[in-house]
PDB file of C-alpha atoms in Angstrom:
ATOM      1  CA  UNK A  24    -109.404 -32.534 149.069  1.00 44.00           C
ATOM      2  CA  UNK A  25    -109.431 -30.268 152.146  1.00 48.00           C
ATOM      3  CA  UNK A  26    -108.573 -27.263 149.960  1.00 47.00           C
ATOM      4  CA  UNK A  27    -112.020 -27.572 148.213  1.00 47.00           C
ATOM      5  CA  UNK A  28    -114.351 -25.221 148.756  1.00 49.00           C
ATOM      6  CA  UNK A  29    -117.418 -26.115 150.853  1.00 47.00           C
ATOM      7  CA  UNK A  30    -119.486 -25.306 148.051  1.00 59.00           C
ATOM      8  CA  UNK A  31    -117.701 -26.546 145.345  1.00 81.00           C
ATOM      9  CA  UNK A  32    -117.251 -29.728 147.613  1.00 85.00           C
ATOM     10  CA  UNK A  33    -121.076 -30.684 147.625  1.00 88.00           C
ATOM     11  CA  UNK A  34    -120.899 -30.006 143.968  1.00 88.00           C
ATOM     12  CA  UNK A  35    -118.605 -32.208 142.949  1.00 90.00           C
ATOM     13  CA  UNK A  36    -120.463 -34.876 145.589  1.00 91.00           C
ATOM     14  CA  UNK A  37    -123.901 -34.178 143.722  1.00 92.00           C
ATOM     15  CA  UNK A  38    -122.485 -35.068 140.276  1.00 93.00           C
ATOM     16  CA  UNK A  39    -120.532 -37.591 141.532  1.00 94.00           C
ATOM     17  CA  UNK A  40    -123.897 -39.281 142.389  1.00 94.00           C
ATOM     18  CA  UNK A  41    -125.768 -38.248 139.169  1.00 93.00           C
ATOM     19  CA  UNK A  42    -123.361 -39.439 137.107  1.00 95.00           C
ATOM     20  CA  UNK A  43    -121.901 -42.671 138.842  1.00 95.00           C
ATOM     21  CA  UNK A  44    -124.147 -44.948 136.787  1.00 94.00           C
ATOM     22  CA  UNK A  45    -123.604 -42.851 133.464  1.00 94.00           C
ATOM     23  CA  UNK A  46    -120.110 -43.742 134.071  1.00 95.00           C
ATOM     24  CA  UNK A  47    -119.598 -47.089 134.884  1.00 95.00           C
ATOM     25  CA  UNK A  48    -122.498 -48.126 132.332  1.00 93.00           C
ATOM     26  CA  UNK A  49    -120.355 -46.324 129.517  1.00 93.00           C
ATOM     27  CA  UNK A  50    -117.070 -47.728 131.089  1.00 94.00           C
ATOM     28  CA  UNK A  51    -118.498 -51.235 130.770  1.00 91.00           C
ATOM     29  CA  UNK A  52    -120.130 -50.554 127.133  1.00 91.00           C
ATOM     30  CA  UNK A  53    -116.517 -49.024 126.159  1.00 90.00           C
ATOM     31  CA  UNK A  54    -115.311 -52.505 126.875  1.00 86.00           C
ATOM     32  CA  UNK A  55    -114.097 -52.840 130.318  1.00 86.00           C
ATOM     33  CA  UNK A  56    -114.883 -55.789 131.894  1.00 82.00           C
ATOM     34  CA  UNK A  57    -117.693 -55.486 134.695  1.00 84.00           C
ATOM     35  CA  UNK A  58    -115.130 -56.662 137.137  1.00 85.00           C
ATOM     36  CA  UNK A  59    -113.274 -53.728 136.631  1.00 86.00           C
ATOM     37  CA  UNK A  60    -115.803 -51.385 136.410  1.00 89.00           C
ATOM     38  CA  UNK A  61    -115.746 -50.490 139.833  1.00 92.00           C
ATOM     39  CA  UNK A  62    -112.188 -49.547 139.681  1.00 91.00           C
ATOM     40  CA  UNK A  63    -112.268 -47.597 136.264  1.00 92.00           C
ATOM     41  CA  UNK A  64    -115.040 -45.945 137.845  1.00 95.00           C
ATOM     42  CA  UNK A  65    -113.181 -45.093 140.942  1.00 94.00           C
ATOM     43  CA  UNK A  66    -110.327 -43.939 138.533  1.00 94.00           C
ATOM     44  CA  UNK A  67    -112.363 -41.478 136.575  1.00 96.00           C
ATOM     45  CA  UNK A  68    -113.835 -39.711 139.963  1.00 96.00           C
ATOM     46  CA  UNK A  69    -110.133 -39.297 140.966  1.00 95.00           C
ATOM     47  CA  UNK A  70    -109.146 -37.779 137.942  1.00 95.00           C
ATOM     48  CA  UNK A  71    -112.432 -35.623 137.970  1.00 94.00           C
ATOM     49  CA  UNK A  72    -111.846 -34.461 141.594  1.00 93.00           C
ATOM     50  CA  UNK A  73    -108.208 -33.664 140.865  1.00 92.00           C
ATOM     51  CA  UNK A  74    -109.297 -31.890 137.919  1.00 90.00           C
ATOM     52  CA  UNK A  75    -112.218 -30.423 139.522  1.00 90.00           C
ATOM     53  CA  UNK A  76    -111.471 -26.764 139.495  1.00 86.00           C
ATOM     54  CA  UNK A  77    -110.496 -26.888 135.717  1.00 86.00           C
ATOM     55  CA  UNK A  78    -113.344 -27.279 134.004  1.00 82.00           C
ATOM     56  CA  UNK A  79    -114.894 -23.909 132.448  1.00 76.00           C
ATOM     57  CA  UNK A  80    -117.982 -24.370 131.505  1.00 81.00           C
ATOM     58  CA  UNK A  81    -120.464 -26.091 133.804  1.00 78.00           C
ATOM     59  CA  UNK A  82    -122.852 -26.911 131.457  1.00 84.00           C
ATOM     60  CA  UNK A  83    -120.484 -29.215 129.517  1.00 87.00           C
ATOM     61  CA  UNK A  84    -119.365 -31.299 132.404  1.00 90.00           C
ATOM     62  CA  UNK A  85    -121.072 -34.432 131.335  1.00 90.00           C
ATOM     63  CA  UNK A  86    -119.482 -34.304 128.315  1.00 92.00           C
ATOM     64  CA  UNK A  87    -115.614 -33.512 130.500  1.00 93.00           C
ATOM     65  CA  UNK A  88    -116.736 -36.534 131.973  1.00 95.00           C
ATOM     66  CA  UNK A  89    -117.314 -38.777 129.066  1.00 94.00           C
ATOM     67  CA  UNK A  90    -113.584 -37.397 127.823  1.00 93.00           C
ATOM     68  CA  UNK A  91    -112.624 -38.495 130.946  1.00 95.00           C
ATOM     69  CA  UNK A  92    -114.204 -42.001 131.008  1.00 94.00           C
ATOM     70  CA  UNK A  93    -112.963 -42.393 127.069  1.00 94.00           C
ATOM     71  CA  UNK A  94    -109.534 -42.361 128.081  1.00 91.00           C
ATOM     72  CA  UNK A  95    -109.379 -44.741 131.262  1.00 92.00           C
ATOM     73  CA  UNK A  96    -112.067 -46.885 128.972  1.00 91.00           C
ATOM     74  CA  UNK A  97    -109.165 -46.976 126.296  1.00 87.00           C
ATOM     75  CA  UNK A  98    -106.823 -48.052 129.199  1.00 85.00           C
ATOM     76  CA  UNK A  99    -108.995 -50.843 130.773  1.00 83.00           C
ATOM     77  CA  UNK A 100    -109.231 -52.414 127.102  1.00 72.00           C
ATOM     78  CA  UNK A 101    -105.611 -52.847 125.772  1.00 70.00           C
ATOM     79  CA  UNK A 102    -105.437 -56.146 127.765  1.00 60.00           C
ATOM     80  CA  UNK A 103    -104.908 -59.068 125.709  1.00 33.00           C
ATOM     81  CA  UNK A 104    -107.987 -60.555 127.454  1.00 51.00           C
ATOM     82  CA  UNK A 105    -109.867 -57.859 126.371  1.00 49.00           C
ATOM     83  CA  UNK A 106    -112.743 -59.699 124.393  1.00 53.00           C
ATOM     84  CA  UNK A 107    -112.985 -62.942 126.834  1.00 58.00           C
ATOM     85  CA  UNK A 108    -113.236 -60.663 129.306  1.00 50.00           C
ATOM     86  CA  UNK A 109    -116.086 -59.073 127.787  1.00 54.00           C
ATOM     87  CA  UNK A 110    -117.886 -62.134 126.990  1.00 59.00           C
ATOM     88  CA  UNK A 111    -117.827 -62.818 130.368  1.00 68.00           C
ATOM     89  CA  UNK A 112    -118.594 -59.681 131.887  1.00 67.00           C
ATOM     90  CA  UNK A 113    -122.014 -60.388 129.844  1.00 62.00           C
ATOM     91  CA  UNK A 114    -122.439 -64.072 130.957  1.00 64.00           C
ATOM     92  CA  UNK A 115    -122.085 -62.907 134.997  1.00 67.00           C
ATOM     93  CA  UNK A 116    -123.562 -59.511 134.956  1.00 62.00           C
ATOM     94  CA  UNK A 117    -126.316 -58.705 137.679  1.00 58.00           C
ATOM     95  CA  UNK A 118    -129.209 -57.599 135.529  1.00 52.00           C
ATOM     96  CA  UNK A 119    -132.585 -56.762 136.758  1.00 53.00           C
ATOM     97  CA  UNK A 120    -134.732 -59.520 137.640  1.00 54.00           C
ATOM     98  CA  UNK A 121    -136.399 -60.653 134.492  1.00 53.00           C
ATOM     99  CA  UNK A 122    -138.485 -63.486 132.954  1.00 70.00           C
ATOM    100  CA  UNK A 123    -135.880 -66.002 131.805  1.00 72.00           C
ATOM    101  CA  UNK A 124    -137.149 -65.947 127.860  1.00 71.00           C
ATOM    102  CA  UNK A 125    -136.132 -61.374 128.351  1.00 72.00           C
ATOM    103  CA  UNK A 126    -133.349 -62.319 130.178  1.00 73.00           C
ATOM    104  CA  UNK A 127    -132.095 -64.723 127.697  1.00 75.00           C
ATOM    105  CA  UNK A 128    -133.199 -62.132 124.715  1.00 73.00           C
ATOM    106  CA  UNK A 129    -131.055 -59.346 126.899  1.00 74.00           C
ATOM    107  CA  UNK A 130    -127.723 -61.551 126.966  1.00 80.00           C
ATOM    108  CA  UNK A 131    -128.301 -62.633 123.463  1.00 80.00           C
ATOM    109  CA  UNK A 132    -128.349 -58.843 122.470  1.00 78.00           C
ATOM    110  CA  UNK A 133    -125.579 -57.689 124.350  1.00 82.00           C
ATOM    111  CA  UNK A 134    -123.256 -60.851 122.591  1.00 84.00           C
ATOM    112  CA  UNK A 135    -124.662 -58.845 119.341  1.00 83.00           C
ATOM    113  CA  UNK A 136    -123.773 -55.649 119.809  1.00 85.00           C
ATOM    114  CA  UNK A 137    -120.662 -56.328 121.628  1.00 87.00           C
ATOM    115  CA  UNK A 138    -119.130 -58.481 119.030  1.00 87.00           C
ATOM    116  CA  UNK A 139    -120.806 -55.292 116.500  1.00 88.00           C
ATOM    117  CA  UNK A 140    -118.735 -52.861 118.394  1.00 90.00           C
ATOM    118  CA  UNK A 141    -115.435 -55.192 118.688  1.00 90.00           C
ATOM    119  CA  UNK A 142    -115.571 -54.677 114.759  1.00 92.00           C
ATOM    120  CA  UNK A 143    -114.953 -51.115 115.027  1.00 93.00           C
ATOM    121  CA  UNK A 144    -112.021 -49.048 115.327  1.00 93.00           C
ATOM    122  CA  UNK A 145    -111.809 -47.445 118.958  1.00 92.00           C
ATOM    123  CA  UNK A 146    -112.465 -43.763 117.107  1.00 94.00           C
ATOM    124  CA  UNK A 147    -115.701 -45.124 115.556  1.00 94.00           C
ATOM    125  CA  UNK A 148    -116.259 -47.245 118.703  1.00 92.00           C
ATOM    126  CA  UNK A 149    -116.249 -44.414 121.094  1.00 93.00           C
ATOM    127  CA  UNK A 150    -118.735 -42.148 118.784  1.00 94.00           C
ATOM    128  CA  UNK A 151    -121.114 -45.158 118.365  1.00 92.00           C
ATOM    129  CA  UNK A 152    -121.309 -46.025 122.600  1.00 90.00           C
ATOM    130  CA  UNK A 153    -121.655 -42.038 123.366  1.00 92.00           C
ATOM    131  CA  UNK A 154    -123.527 -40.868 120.632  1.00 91.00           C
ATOM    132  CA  UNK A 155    -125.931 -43.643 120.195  1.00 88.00           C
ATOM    133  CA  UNK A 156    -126.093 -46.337 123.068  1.00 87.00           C
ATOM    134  CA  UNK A 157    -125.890 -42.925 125.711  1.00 88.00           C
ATOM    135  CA  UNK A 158    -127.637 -40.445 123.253  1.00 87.00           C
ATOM    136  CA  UNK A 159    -125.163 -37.765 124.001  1.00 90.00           C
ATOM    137  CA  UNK A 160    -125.709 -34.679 121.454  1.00 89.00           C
ATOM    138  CA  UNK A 161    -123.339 -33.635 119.193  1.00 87.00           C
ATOM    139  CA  UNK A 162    -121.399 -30.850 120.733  1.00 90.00           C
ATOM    140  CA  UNK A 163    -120.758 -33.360 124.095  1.00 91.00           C
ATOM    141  CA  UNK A 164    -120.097 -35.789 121.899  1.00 92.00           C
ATOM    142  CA  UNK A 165    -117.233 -33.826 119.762  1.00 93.00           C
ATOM    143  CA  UNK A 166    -116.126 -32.334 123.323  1.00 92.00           C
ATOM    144  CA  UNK A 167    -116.110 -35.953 124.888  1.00 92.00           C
ATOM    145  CA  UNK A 168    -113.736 -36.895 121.746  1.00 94.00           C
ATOM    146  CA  UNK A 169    -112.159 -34.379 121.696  1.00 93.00           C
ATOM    147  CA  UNK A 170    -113.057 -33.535 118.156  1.00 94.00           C
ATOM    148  CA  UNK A 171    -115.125 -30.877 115.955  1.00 94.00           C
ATOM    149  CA  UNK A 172    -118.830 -31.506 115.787  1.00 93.00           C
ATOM    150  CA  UNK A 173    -118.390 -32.251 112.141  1.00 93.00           C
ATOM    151  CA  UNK A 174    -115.976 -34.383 112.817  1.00 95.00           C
ATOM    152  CA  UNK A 175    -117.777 -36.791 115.866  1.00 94.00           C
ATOM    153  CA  UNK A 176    -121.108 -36.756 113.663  1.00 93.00           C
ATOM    154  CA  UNK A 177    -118.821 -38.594 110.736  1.00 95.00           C
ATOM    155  CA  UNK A 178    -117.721 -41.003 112.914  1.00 95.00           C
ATOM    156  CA  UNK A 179    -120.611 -41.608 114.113  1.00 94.00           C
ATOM    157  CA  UNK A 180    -122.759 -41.780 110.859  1.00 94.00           C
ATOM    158  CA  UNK A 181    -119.797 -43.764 109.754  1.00 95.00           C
ATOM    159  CA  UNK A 182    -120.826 -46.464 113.188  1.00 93.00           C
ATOM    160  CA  UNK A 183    -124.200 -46.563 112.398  1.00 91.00           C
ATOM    161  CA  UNK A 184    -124.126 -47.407 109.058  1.00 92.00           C
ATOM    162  CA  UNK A 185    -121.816 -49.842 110.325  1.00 92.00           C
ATOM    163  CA  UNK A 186    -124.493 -51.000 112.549  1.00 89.00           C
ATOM    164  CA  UNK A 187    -126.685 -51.305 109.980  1.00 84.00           C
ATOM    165  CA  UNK A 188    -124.932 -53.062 107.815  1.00 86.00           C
ATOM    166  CA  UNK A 189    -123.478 -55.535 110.470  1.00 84.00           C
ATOM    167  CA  UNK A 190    -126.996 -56.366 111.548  1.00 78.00           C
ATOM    168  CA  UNK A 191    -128.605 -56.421 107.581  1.00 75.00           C
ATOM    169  CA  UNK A 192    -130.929 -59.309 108.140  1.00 70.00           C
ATOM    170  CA  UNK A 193    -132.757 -57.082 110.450  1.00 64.00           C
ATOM    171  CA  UNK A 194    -135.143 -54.424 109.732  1.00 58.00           C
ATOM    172  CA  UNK A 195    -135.297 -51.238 111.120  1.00 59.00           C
ATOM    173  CA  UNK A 196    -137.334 -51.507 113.645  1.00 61.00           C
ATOM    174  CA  UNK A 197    -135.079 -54.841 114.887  1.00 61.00           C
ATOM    175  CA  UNK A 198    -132.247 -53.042 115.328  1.00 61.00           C
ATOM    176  CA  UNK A 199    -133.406 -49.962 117.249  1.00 58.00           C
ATOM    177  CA  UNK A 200    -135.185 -53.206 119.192  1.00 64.00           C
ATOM    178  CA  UNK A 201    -131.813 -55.000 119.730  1.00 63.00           C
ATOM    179  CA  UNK A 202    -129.858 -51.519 120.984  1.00 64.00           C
ATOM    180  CA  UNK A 203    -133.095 -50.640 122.894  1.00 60.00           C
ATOM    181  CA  UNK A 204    -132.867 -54.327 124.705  1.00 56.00           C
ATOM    182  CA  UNK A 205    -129.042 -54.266 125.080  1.00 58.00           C
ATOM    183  CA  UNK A 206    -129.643 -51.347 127.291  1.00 56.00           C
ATOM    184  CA  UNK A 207    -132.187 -53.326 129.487  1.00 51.00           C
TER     185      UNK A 207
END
């Protein structure tokens, strides 16, 4: 916008470009398809610029963002494709060059926890892909739900044990392996 101020202009272009990847990544683990990443992503930097001069408290924009993301996220999905899509978005995404037998081990993971998280309900969803697959703390994570604390750490107890229980043939250490590996 031409009415931004200089300053507040090459702020808004440095977080733009610290938190691109934080926001398609979390986009595409909210269950947009990674065809439409691109554009979610380009959606959520509108909304951000427009919004821009609103937000309060610096320190918390991450989690303003994550709000932000949340909500086109929850747009993205209603689709009636929604869980093809997703399958496929994991079949034809450009990962890092790997050894075929990690590469193989990285798909097979994602499939995992994506069909995990399609069991969830989008509150418990949302808590589970911030607070655990992007290890946002507690008070983003209630701001980027727009909830209490109390209230995003229940939900997202309430996804883990989830987790757990989903993936009960595996120990522990397996599962913090699998999320770990699904984030390769």
């Amino acid at each position: 916008s031409r009415d931004a101020r200089p300053s507040s202009r090459r702020e808004f272009e440095g977080f733009y470009r610290e938190h691109f990847g934080f926001a398609w990544r979390t986009l595409w683990r909210l269950g947009v398809a990674s065809g439409d990443c691109e554009d979610a992503a380009q959606e959520v930097f509108v909304t951000v610029h427009r919004r821009w001069a609103t937000i309060r408290d610096p320190e918390h924009r991450r989690a303003w963002l994550a709000g932000i993301v949340r909500r086109v996220a929850w747009r993205y999905r209603r689709g009636a494709e929604r869980h093809a899509r997703r399958v496929d978005a994991v079949a034809t995404s450009q990962p890092a060059v790997l050894a075929l037998d990690d590469e193989v081990a990285r798909r097979e993971a994602w499939r995992a926890v994506l069909g995990f998280l399609d069991t969830l309900d989008d509150d418990k969803r949302d808590a589970f892909v911030l607070g655990e697959l992007e290890a946002l703390p507690r008070p983003e994570l209630a701001l980027a739900l727009g909830v209490r604390p109390s209230t995003a750490y229940s939900r997202l107890q309430v996804a883990r044990r989830s987790f757990h229980a989903h993936f009960a043939a595996w120990d522990e250490r397996g599962c913090a392996r699998l999320i770990a590996r699904s984030g390769e």
